[in-house]
PDB file of C-alpha atoms in Angstrom:
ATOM      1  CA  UNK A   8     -75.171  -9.901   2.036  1.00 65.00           C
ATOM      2  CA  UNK A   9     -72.509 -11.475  -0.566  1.00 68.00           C
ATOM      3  CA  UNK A  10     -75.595 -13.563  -1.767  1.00 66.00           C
ATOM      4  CA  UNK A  11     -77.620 -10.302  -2.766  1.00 69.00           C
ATOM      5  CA  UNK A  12     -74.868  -8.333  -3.555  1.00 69.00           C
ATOM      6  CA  UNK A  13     -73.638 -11.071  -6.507  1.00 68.00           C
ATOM      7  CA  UNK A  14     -77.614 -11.292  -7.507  1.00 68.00           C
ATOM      8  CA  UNK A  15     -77.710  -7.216  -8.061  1.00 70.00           C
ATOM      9  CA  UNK A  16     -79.486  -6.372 -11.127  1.00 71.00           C
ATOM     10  CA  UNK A  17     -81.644  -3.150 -10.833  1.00 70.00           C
ATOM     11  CA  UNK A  18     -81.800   0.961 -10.485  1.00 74.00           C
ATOM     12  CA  UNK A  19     -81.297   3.207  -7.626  1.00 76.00           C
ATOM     13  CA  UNK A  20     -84.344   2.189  -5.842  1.00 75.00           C
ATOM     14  CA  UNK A  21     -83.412  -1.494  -5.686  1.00 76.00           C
ATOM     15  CA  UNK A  22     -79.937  -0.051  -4.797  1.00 77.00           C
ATOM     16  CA  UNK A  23     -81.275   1.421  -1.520  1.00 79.00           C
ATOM     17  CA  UNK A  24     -83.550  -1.227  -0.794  1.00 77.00           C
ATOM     18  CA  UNK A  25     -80.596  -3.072  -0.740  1.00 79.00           C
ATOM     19  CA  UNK A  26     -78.713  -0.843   1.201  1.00 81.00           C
ATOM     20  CA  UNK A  27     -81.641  -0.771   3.770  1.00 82.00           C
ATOM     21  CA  UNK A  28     -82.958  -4.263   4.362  1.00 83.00           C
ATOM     22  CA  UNK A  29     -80.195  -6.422   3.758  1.00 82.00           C
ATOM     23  CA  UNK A  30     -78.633  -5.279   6.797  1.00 85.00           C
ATOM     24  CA  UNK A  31     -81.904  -5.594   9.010  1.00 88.00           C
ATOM     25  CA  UNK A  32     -82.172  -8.601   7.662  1.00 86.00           C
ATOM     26  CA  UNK A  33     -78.683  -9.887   8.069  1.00 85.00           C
ATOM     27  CA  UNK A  34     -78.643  -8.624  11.846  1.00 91.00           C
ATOM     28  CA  UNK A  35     -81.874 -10.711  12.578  1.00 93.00           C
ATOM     29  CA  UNK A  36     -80.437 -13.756  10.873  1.00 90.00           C
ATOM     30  CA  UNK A  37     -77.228 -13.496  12.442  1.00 91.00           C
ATOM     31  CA  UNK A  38     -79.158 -13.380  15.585  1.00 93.00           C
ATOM     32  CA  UNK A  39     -81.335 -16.521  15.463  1.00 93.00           C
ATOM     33  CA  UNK A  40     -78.364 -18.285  14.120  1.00 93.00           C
ATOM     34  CA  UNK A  41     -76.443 -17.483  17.413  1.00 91.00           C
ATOM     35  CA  UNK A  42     -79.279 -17.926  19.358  1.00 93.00           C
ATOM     36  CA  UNK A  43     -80.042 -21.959  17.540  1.00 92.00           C
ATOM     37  CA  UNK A  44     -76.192 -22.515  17.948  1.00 91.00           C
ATOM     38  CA  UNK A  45     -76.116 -21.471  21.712  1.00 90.00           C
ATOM     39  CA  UNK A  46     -79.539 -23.734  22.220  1.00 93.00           C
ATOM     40  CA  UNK A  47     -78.255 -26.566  20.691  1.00 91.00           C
ATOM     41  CA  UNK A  48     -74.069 -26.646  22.263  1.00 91.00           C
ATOM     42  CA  UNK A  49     -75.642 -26.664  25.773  1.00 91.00           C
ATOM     43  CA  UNK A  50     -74.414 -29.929  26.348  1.00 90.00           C
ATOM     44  CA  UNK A  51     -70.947 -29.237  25.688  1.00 89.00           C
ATOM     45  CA  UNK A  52     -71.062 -25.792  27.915  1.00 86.00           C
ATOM     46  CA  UNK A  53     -73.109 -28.031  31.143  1.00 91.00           C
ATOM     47  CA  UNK A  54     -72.186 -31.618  30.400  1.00 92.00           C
ATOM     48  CA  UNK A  55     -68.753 -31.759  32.503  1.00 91.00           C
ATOM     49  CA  UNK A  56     -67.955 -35.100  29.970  1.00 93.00           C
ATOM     50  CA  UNK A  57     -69.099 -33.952  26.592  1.00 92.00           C
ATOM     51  CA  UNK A  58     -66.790 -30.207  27.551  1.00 88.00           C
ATOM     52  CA  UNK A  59     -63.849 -32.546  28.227  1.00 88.00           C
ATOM     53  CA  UNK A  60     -64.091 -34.546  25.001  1.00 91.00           C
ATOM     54  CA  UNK A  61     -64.724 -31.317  22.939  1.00 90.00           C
ATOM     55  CA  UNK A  62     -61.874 -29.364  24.191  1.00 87.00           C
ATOM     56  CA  UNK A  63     -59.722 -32.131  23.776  1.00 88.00           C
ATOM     57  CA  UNK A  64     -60.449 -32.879  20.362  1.00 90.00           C
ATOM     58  CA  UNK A  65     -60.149 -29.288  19.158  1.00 87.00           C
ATOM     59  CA  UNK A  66     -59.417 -30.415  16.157  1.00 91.00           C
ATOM     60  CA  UNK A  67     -62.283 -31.326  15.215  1.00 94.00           C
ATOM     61  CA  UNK A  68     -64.005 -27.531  15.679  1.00 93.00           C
ATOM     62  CA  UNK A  69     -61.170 -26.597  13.103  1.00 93.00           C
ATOM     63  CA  UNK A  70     -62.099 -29.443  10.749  1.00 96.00           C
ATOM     64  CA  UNK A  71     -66.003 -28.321  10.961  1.00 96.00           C
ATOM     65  CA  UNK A  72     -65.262 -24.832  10.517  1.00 96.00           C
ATOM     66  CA  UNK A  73     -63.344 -25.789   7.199  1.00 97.00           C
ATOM     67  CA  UNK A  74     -66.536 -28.296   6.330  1.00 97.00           C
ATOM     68  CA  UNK A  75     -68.918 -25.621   6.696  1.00 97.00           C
ATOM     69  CA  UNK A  76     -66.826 -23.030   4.125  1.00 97.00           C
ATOM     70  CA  UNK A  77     -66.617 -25.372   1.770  1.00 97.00           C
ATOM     71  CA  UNK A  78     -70.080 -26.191   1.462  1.00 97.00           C
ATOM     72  CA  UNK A  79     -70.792 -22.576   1.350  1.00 94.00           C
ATOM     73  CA  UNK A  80     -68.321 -22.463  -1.629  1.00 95.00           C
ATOM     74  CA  UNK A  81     -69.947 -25.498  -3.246  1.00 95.00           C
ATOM     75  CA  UNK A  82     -73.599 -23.778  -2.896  1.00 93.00           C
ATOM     76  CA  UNK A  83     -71.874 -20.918  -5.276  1.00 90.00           C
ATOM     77  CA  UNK A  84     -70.397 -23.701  -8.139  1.00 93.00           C
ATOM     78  CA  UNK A  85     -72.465 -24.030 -11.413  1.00 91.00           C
ATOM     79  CA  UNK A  86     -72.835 -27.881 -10.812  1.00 93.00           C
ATOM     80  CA  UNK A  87     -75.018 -26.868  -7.751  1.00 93.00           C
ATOM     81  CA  UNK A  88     -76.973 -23.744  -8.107  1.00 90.00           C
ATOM     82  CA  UNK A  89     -80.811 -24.145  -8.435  1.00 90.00           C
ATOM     83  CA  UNK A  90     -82.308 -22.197 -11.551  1.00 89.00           C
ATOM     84  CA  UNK A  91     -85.648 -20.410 -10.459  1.00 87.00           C
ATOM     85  CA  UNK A  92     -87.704 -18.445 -12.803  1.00 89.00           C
ATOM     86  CA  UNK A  93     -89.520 -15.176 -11.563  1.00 80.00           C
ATOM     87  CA  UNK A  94     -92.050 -12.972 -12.243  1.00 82.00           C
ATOM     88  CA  UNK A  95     -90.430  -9.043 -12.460  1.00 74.00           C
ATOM     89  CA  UNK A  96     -92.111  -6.298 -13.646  1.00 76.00           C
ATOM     90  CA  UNK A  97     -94.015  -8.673 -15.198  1.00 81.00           C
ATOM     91  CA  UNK A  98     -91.603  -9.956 -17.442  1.00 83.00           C
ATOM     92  CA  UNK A  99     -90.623 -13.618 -16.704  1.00 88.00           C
ATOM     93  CA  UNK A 100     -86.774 -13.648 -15.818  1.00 83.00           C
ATOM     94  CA  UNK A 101     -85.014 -16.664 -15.311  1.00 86.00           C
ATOM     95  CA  UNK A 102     -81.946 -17.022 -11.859  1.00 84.00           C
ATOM     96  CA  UNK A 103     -80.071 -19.337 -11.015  1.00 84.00           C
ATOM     97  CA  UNK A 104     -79.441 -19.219  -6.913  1.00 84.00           C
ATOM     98  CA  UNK A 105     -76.634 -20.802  -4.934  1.00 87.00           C
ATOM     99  CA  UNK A 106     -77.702 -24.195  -3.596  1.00 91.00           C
ATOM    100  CA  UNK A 107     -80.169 -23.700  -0.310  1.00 91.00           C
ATOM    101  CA  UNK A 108     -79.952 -26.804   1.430  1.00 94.00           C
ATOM    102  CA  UNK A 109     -75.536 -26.076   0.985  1.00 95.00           C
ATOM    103  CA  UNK A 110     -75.587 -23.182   1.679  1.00 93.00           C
ATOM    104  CA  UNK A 111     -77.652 -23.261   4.860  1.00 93.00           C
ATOM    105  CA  UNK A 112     -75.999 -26.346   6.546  1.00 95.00           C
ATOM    106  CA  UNK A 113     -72.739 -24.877   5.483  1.00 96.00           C
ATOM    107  CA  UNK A 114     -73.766 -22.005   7.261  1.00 94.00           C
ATOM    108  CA  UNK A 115     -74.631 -23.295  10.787  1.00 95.00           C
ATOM    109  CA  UNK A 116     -71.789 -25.766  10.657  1.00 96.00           C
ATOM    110  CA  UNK A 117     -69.759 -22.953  10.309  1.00 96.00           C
ATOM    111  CA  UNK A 118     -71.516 -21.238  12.579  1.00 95.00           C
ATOM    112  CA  UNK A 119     -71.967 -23.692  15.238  1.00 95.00           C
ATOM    113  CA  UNK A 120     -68.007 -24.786  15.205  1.00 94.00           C
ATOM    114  CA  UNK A 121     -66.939 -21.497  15.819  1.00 92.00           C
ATOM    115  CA  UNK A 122     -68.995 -20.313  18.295  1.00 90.00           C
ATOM    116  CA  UNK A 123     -67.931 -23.326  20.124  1.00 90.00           C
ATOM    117  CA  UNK A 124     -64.320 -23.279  19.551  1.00 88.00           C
ATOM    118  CA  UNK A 125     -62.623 -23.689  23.004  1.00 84.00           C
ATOM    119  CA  UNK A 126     -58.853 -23.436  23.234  1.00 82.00           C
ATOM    120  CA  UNK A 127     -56.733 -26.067  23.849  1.00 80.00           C
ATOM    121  CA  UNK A 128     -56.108 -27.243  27.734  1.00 79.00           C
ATOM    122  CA  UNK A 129     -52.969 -26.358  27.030  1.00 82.00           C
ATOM    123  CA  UNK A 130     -53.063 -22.741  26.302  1.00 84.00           C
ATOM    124  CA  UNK A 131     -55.717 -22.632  28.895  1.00 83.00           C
ATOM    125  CA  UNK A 132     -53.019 -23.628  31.785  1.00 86.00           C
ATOM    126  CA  UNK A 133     -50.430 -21.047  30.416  1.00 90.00           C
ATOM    127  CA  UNK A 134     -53.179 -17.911  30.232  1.00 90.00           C
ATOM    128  CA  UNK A 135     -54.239 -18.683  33.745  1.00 89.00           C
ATOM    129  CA  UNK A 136     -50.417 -18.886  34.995  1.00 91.00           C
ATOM    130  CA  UNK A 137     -49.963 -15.931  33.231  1.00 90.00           C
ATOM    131  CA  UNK A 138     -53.308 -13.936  34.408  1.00 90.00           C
ATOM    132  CA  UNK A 139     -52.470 -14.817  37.893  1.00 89.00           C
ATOM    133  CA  UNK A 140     -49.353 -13.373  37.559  1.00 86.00           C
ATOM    134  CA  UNK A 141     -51.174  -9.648  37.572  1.00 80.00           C
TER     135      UNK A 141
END
């Protein structure tokens, strides 16, 4: 949505186009990256080892969660945007686009390190003392 929304150039029609399918679109993308980052952390939800070692090394969620912003910031510099020329009403216009192959990996590292951001073993013990309290 911050993508289109910094590429807006048109009338009222493109202006509720916007309104309309961005969202539908964003939903459906938000889904299927849930969805790919679910598929692909099922080791670290089933495999008793690889859960240990991740929620041990929390950090590390943190650190990817910072990797993946950043490269979503870099896909927005100058140095990396992609110029693309396009055919509108048929006059030839010329864009420049935040870097795809950033942006996306930033996106699912982001994505994927949250989603799979376990506290630590820690704060674990002291909820469940605390839950078994009530």
């Amino acid at each position: 949505m911050l993508f289109a929304l910094l590429d807006y150039s048109g009338g009222f029609e493109k202006f509720l186009g916007l309104l309309v399918f961005q969202p539908v679109i964003a939903v459906l993308l938000s889904g299927l990256t849930i969805v790919l980052c679910f598929i692909v952390g099922l080791p670290i939800r089933f495999n008793k080892t690889i859960n240990q070692w991740w929620t041990k090394n929390y950090i590390l969620t943190i650190a990817l969660v910072i990797v993946g912003l950043i490269f979503l910031f870099l896909s927005l510099l100058p140095p990396f945007t992609e110029a693309v020329t396009l055919t509108i009403d048929e006059e030839i216009v010329n864009k420049t686009i935040p870097n795809t192959i950033l942006a996306i990996t930033g996106w699912f590292i982001f994505a994927f390190a949250f989603l799979h951001t376990y506290p630590p073993y820690i704060v674990r013990q002291k909820l469940a003392s605390v839950a078994s309290r009530f």
